[in-house]
CSV table of C-alpha atoms in Angstrom, one decimal:
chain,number,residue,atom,x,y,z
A,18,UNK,CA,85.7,-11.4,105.0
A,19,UNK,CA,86.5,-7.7,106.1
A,20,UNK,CA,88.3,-5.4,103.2
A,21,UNK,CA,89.3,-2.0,104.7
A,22,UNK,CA,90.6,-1.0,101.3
A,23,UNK,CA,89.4,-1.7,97.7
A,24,UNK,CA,91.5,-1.2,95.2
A,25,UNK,CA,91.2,-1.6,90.8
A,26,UNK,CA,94.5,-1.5,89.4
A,27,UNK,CA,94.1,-0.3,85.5
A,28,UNK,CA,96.8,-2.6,84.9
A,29,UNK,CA,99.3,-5.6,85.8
A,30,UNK,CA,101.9,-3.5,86.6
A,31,UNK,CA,100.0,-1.0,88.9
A,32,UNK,CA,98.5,-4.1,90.3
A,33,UNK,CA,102.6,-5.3,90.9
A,34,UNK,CA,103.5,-1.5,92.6
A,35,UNK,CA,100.1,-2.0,94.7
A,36,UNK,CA,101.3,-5.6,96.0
A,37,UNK,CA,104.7,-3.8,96.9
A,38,UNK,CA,103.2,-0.7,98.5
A,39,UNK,CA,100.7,-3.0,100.7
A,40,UNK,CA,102.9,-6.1,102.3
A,41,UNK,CA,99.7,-8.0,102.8
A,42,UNK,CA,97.4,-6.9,100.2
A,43,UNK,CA,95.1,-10.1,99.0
A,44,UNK,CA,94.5,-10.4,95.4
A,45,UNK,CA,91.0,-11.0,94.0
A,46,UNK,CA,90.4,-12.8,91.1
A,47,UNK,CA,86.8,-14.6,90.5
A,48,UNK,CA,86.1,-13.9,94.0
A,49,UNK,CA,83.9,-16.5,95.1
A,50,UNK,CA,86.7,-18.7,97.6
A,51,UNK,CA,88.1,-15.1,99.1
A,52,UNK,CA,84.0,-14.8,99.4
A,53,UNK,CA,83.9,-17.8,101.3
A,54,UNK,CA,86.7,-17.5,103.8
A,55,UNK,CA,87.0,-15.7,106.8
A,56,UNK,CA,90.3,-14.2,106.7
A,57,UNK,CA,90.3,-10.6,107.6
A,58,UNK,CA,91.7,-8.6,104.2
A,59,UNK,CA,92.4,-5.1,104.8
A,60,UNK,CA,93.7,-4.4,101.3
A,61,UNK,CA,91.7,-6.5,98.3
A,62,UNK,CA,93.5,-5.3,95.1
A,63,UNK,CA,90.6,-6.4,92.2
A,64,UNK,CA,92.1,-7.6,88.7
A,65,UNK,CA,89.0,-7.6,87.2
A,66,UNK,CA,90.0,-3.9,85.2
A,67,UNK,CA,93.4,-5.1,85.0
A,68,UNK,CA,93.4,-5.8,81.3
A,69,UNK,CA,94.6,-9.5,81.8
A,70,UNK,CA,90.5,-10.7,80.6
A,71,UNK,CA,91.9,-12.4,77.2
A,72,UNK,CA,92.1,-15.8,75.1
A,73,UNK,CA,94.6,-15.1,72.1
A,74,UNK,CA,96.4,-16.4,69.6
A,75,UNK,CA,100.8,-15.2,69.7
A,76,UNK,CA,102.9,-16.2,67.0
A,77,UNK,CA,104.3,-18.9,69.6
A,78,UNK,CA,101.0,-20.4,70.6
A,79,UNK,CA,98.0,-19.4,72.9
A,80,UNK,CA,98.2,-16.7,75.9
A,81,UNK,CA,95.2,-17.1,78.1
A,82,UNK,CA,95.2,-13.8,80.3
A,83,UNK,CA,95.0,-14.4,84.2
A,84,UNK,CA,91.4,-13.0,84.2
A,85,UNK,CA,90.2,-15.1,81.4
A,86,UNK,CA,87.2,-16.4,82.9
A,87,UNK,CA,86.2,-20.6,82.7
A,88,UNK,CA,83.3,-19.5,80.4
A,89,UNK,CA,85.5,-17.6,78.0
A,90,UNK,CA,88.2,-20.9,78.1
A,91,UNK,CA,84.4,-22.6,77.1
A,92,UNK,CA,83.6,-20.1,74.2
A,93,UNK,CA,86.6,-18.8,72.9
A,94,UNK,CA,86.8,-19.7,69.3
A,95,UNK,CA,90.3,-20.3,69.4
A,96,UNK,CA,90.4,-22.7,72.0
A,97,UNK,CA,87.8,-25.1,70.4
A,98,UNK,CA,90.1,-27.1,68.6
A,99,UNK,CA,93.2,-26.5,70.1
A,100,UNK,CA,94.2,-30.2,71.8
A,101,UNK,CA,91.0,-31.6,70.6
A,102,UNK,CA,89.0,-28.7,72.7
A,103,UNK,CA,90.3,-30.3,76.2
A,104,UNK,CA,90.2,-26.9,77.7
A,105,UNK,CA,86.8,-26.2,76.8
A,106,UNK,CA,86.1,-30.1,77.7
A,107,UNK,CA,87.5,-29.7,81.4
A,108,UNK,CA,85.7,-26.5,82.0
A,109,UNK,CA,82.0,-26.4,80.5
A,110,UNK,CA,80.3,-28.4,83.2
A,111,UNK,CA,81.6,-26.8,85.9
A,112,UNK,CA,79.0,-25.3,88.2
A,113,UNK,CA,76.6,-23.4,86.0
A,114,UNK,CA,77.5,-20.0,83.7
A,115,UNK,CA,77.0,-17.8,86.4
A,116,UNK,CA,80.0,-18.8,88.1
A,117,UNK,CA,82.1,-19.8,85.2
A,118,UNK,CA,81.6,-16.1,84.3
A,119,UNK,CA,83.5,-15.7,87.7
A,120,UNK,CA,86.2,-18.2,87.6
A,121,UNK,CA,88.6,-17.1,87.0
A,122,UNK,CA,92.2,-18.9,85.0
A,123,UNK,CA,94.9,-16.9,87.8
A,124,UNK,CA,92.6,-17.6,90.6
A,125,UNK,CA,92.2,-21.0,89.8
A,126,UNK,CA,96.5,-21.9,89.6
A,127,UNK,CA,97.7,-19.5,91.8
A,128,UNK,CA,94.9,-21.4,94.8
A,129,UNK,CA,96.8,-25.1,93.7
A,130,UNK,CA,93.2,-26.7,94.3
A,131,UNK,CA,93.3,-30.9,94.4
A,132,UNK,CA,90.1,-30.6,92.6
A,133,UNK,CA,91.2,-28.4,89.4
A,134,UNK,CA,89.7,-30.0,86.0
A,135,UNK,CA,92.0,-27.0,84.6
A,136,UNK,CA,95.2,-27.9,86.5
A,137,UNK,CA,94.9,-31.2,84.9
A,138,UNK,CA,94.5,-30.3,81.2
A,139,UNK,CA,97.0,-27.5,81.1
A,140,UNK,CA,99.5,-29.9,83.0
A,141,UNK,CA,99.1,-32.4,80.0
A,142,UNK,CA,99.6,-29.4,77.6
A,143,UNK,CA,103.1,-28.0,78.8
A,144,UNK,CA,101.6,-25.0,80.0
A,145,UNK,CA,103.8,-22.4,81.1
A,146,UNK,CA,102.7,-18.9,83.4
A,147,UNK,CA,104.1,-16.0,83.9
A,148,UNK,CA,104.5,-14.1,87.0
A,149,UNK,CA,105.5,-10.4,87.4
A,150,UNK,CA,108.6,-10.8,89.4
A,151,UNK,CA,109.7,-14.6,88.7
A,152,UNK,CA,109.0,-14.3,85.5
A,153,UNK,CA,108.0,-17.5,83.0
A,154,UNK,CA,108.2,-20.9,84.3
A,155,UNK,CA,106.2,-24.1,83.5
A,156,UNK,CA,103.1,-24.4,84.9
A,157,UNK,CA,104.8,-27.7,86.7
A,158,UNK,CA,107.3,-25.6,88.8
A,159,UNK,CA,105.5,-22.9,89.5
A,160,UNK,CA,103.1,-25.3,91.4
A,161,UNK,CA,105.6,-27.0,92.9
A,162,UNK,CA,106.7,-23.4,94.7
A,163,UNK,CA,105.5,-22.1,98.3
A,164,UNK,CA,103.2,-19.4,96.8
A,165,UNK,CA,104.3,-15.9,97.1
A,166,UNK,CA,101.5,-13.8,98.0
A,167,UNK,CA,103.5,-10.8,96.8
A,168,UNK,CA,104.0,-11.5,93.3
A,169,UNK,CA,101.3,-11.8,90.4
A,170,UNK,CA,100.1,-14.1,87.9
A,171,UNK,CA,99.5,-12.0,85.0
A,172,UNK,CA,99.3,-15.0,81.7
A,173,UNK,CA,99.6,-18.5,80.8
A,174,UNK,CA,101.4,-19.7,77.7
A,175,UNK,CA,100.6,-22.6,75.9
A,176,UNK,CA,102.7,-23.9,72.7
A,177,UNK,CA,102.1,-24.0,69.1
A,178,UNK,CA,101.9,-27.7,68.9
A,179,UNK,CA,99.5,-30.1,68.0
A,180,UNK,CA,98.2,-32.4,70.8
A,181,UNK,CA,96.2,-35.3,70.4
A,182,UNK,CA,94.2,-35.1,73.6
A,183,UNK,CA,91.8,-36.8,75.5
A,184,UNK,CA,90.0,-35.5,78.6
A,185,UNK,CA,88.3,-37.6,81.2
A,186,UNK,CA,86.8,-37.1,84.7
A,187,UNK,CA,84.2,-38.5,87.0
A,188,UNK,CA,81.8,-36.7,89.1
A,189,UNK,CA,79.1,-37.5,91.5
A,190,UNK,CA,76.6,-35.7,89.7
A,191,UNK,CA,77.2,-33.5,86.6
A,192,UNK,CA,78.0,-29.9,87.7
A,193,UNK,CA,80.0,-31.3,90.7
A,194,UNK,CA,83.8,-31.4,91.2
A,195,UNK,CA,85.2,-34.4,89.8
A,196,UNK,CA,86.3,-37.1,91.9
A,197,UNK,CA,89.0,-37.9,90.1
A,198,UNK,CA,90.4,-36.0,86.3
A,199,UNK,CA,92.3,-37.4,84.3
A,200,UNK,CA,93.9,-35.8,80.9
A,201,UNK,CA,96.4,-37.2,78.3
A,202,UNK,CA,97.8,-35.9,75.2
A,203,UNK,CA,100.4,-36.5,72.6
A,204,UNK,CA,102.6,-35.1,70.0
A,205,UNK,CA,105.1,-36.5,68.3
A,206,UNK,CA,107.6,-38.6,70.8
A,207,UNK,CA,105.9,-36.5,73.1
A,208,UNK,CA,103.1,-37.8,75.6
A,209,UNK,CA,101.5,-36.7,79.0
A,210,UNK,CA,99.1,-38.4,81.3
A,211,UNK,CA,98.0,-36.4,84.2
A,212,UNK,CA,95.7,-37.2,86.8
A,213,UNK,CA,94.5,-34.9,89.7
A,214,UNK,CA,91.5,-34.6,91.6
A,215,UNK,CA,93.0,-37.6,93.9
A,216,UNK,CA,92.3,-35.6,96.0
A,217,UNK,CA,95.2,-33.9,95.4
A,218,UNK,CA,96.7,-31.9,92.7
A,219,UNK,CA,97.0,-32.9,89.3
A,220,UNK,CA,100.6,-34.7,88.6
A,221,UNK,CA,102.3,-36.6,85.6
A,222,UNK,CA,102.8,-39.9,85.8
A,223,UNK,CA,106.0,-40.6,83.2
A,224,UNK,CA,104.9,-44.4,83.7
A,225,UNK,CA,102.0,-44.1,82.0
A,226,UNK,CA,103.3,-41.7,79.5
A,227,UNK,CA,105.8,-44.0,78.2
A,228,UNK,CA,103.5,-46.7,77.9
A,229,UNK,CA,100.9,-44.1,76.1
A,230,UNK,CA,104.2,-43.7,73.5
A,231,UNK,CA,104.6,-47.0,73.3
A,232,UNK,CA,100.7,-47.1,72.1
A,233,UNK,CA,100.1,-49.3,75.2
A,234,UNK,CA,96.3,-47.5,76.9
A,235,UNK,CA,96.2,-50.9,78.8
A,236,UNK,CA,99.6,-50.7,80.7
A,237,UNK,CA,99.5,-47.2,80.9
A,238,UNK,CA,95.9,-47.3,82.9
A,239,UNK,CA,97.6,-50.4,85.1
A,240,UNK,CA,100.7,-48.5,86.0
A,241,UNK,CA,99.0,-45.0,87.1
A,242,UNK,CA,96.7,-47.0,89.2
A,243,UNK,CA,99.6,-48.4,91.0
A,244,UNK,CA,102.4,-45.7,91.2
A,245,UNK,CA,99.6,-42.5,91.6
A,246,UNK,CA,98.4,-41.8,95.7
A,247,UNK,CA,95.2,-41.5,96.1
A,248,UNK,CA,93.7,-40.2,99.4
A,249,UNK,CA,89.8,-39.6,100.6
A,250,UNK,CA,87.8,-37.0,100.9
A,251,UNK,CA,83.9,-36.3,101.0
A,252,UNK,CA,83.4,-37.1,97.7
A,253,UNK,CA,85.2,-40.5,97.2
A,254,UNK,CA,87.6,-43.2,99.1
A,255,UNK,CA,91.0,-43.7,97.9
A,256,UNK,CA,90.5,-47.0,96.6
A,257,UNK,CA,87.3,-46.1,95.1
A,258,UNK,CA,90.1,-43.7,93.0
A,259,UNK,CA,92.5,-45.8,92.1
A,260,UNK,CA,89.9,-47.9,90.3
A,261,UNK,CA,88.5,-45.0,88.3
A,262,UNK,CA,92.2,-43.9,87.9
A,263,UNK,CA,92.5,-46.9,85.8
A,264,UNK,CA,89.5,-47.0,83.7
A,265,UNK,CA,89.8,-42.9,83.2
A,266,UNK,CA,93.5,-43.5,81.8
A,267,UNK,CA,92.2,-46.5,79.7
A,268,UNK,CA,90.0,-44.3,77.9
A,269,UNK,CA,91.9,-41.6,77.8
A,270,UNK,CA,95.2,-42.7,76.4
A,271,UNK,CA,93.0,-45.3,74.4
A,272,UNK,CA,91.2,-42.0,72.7
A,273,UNK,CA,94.7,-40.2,72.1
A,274,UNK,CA,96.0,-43.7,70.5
A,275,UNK,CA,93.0,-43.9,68.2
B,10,UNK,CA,83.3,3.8,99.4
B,11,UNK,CA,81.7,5.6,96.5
B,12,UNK,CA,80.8,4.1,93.6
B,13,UNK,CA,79.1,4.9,90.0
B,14,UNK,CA,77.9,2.8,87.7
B,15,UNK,CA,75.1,1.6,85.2
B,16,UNK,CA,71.6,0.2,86.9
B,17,UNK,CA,69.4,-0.8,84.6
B,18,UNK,CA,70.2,1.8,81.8
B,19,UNK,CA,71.0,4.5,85.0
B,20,UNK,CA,73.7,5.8,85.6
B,21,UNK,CA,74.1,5.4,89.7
B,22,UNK,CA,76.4,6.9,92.3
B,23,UNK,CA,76.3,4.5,95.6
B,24,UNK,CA,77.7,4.5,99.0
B,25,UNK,CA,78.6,1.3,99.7
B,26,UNK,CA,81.3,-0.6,102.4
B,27,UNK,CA,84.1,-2.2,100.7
B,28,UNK,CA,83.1,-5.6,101.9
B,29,UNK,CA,79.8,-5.7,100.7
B,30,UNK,CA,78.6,-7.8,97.9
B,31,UNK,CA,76.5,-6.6,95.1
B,32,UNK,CA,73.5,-8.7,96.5
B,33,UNK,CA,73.6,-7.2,99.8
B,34,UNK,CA,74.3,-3.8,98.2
B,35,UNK,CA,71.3,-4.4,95.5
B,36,UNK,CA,69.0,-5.3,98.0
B,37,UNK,CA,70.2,-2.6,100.4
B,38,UNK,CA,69.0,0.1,97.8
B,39,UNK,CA,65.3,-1.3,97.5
B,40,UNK,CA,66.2,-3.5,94.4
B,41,UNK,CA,65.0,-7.0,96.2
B,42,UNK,CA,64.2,-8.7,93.0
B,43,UNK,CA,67.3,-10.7,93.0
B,44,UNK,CA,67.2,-12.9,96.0
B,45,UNK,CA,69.2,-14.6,98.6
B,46,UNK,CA,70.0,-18.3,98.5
B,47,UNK,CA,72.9,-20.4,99.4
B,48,UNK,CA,75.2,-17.7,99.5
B,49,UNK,CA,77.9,-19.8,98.3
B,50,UNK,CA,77.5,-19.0,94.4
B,51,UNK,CA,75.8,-22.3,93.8
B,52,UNK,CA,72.1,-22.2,93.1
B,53,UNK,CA,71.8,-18.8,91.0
B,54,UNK,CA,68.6,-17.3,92.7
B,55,UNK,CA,71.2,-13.9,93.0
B,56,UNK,CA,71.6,-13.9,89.3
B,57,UNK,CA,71.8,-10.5,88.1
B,58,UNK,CA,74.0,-9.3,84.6
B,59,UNK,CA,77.4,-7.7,85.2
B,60,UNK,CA,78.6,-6.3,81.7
B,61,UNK,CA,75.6,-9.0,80.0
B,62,UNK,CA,76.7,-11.8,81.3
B,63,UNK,CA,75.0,-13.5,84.3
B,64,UNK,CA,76.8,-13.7,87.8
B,65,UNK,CA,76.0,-15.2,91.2
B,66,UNK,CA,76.0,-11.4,92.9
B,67,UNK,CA,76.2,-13.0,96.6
B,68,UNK,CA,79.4,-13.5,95.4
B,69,UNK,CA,80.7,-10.2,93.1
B,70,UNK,CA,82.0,-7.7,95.4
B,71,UNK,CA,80.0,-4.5,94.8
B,72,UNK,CA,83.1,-2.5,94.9
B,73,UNK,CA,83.9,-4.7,91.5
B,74,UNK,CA,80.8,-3.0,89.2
B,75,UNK,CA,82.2,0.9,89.9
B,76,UNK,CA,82.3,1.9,86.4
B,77,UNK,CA,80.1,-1.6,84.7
B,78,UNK,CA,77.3,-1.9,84.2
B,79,UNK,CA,74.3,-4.2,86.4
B,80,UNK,CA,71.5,-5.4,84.8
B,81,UNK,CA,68.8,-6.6,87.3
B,82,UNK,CA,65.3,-8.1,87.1
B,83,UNK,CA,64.1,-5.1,88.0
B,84,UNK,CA,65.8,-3.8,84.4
B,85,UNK,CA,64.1,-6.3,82.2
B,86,UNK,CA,60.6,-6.3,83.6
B,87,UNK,CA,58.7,-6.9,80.0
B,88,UNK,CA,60.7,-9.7,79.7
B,89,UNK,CA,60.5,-11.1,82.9
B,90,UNK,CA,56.9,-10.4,82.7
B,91,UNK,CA,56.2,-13.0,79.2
B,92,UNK,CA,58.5,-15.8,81.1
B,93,UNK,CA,56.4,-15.6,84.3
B,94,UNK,CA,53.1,-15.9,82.1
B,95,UNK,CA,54.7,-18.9,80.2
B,96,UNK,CA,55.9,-20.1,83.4
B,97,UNK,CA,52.3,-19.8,84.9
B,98,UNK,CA,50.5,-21.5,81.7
B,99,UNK,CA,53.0,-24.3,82.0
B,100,UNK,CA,52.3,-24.9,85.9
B,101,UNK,CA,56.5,-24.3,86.5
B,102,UNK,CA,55.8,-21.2,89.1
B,103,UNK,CA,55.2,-22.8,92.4
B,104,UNK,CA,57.1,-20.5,95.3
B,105,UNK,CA,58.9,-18.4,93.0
B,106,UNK,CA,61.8,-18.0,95.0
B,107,UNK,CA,64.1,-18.8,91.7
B,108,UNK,CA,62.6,-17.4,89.4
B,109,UNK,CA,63.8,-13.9,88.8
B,110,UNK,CA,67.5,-15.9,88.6
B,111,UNK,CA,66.1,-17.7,85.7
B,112,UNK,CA,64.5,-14.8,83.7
B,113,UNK,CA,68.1,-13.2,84.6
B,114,UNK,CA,69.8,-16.9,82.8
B,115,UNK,CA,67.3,-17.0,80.5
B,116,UNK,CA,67.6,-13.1,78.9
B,117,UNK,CA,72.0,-13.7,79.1
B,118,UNK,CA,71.1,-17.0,77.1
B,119,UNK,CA,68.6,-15.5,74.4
B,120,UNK,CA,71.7,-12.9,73.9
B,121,UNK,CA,74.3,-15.7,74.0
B,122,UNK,CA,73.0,-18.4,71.6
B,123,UNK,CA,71.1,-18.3,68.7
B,124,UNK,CA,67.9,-21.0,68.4
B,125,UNK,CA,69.6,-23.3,71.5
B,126,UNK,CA,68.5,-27.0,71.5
B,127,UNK,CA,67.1,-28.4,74.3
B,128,UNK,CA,70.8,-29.5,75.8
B,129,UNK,CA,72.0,-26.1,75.0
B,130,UNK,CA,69.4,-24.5,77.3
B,131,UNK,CA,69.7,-27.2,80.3
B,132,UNK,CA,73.7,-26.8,79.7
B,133,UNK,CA,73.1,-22.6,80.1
B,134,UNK,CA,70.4,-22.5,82.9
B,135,UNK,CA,72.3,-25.7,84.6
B,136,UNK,CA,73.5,-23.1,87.0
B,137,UNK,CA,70.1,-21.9,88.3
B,138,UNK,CA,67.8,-24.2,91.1
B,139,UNK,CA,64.4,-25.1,91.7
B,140,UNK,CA,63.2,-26.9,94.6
B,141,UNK,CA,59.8,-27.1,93.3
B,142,UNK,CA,59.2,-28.0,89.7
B,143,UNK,CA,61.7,-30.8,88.8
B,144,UNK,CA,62.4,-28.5,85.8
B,145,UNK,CA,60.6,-30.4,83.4
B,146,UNK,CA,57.6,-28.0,83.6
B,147,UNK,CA,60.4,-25.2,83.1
B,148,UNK,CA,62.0,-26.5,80.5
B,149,UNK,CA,58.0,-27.0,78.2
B,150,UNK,CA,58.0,-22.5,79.9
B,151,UNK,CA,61.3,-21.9,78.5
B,152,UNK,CA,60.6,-23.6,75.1
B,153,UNK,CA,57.9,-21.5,74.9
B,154,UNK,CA,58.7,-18.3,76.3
B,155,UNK,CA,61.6,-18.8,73.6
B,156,UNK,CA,59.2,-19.9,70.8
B,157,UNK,CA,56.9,-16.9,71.5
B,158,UNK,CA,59.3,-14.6,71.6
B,159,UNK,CA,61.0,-15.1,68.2
């Protein structure tokens, strides 16, 4: 990595007005993947005095700020019982502190990783971000967009409801990525069952969601294991996924139903 | 790039290259006690404080900490000095190589949780390797580093 230019925006607008004046400016969040790559950067803009370093409660829900690290998702009082604690559960064995002091919420969404435990919770949760220019969206489109290197995430939103949830994941040993994540929740006539790590992304399965609703864990393990693709990688074999797909959703949508 | 910030209770004005990290500008200015590992962020032997709260530095740009404040082991040497006796009595200190990362873990946790049980402190210091002691022998230094120090 080679950075001509540093700059700390005080704020996410002069962050925005930075973006515009410098075409390929590179955002840094946590900075441990930018770290890792080789691209050459010759304008890093640095959120990290941006103000956007908050967990809080709005009068519509929760707002996690795009520099909310992992270990304040882990520690934030507000966020401990908030879906049964699913975001502190997908988040607090990641690594070790050190980086989870680093990771960083914005960073995490706005790189689409496979392998995001926090992908796959706030998918189940109808998370929604907001981004300076395209404004608020669910979390579910805005992944589904080509990312624009020119705009900025600045917040996620999620809503004042109350989610049963379960999370679940597997991983190789305990401060790993998982090899496959799994998270379910449900409210009302409401359910989600999300699984990600496949390797790819987290995504919904509406399958298993209606069978979650119809309090069947069972049918809604069977049906994301046979409608969800599941690829290899290092860590795991596809098949080797679809299996743990179905016991992950068993015991998920089983500890949401109980 | 110039940058100021707090060392170890200093305030510091630096020269550093905007693609530097704060390791490699740490260990640039003399201040070797945090060390070089994997260089990936993944077994803490760079742990140093940013604003209290531990950080891999191989992978915190320096220009980041211009106006924070860095705690090193070089900062908390009375500290580091009663861990590295308990670590000593209790037969954990074998190359060494990790340990200033740990006393860096160990003095974030001892301001992070109050009286941590023994899954509390392998959960915090989770983060920070050994290739020596199979941490058992550092987890009987911790407990008493922790219990003498209270």
């Amino acid at each position: 990595m080679t950075k001509q230019l540093y700059l700390k925006p005080r704020s996410a607008a002069e962050a925005a007005a930075l973006l515009a004046e410098h075409r390929r400016a590179v955002i840094i969040g946590g900075g441990a993947y930018v770290r890792l790559g080789s691209r050459r950067i010759d304008v890093a803009v640095d959120l990290y005095d941006a103000g956007l370093d908050y967990v809080r409660r709005t009068p519509n829900g929760l707002e996690l700020g795009a520099m909310a690290t992992f270990r304040m998702l882990e520690t934030a009082p507000e966020l401990q019982d908030y879906a049964d604690g699913i975001l502190v559960r997908c988040v607090e064995r990641i690594v070790g502190v050190q980086v989870r002091n680093i990771t960083t919420v914005g960073g995490t969404l706005f790189g689409r990783y496979g392998f995001s435990n926090l992908i796959t919770a706030l998918l189940a949760l109808d998370a929604e971000v907001a981004l300076h220019h395209a404004g608020r969206m669910p979390l579910g489109d805005f992944l589904a967009t080509k990312p624009d290197s020119c705009d900025l995430l600045t917040a996620v939103f999620l809503p004042d409801q109350v989610w049963r949830a379960s999370w679940q994941d597997m991983t190789r040993t305990v401060n790993d990525y998982a090899v496959l994540n799994v998270a379910a929740a449900r409210c009302g006539d409401q359910a989600r069952v999300v699984v990600g790590a496949r390797p790819g992304r987290g995504v919904r399965c509406p399958e298993a969601e209606a069978a979650l609703l119809a309090g069947d864990a069972d049918g809604a393990a069977e049906v994301a294991a046979s409608t969800l693709e599941f690829g290899n990688d290092v860590r795991a074999g596809g098949d080797y996924r679809r299996e743990l797909c179905r016991t992950l959703v068993a015991r998920a949508t089983a500890e949401v139903l109980a | 790039m110039t940058i100021v910030f707090t060392l170890n209770d200093r305030e510091v004005t630096w020269e550093i290259e905007p693609t530097e990290t704060l390791l490699q500008a740490l260990r640039r200015n003399g201040l070797v006690g945090a060390k070089e590992g994997c260089d990936t962020a993944s077994c803490g032997v760079c742990t140093v404080l940013l604003d209290n709260k531990p950080v891999p530095s191989c992978a915190v740009p320096a220009a980041r900490v211009d106006g924070h404040t860095v705690t090193t082991v070089e900062g908390v040497q009375d500290q580091a000095r009663r861990i590295g006796e308990a670590m000593a009595a209790e037969g954990a200190d074998q190359c060494g190589y990790c340990t200033p990362g740990l006393v860096m873990s160990l003095v974030a946790m001892e301001k992070e949780l109050d009286q941590p049980d023994d899954e509390q402190i392998r959960s915090y210091l989770a983060g920070n390797m050994c290739r020596c002691s199979g941490y058992t022998s550092q987890m009987r230094a911790v407990r008493k580093y922790l219990g003498g120090g209270r």
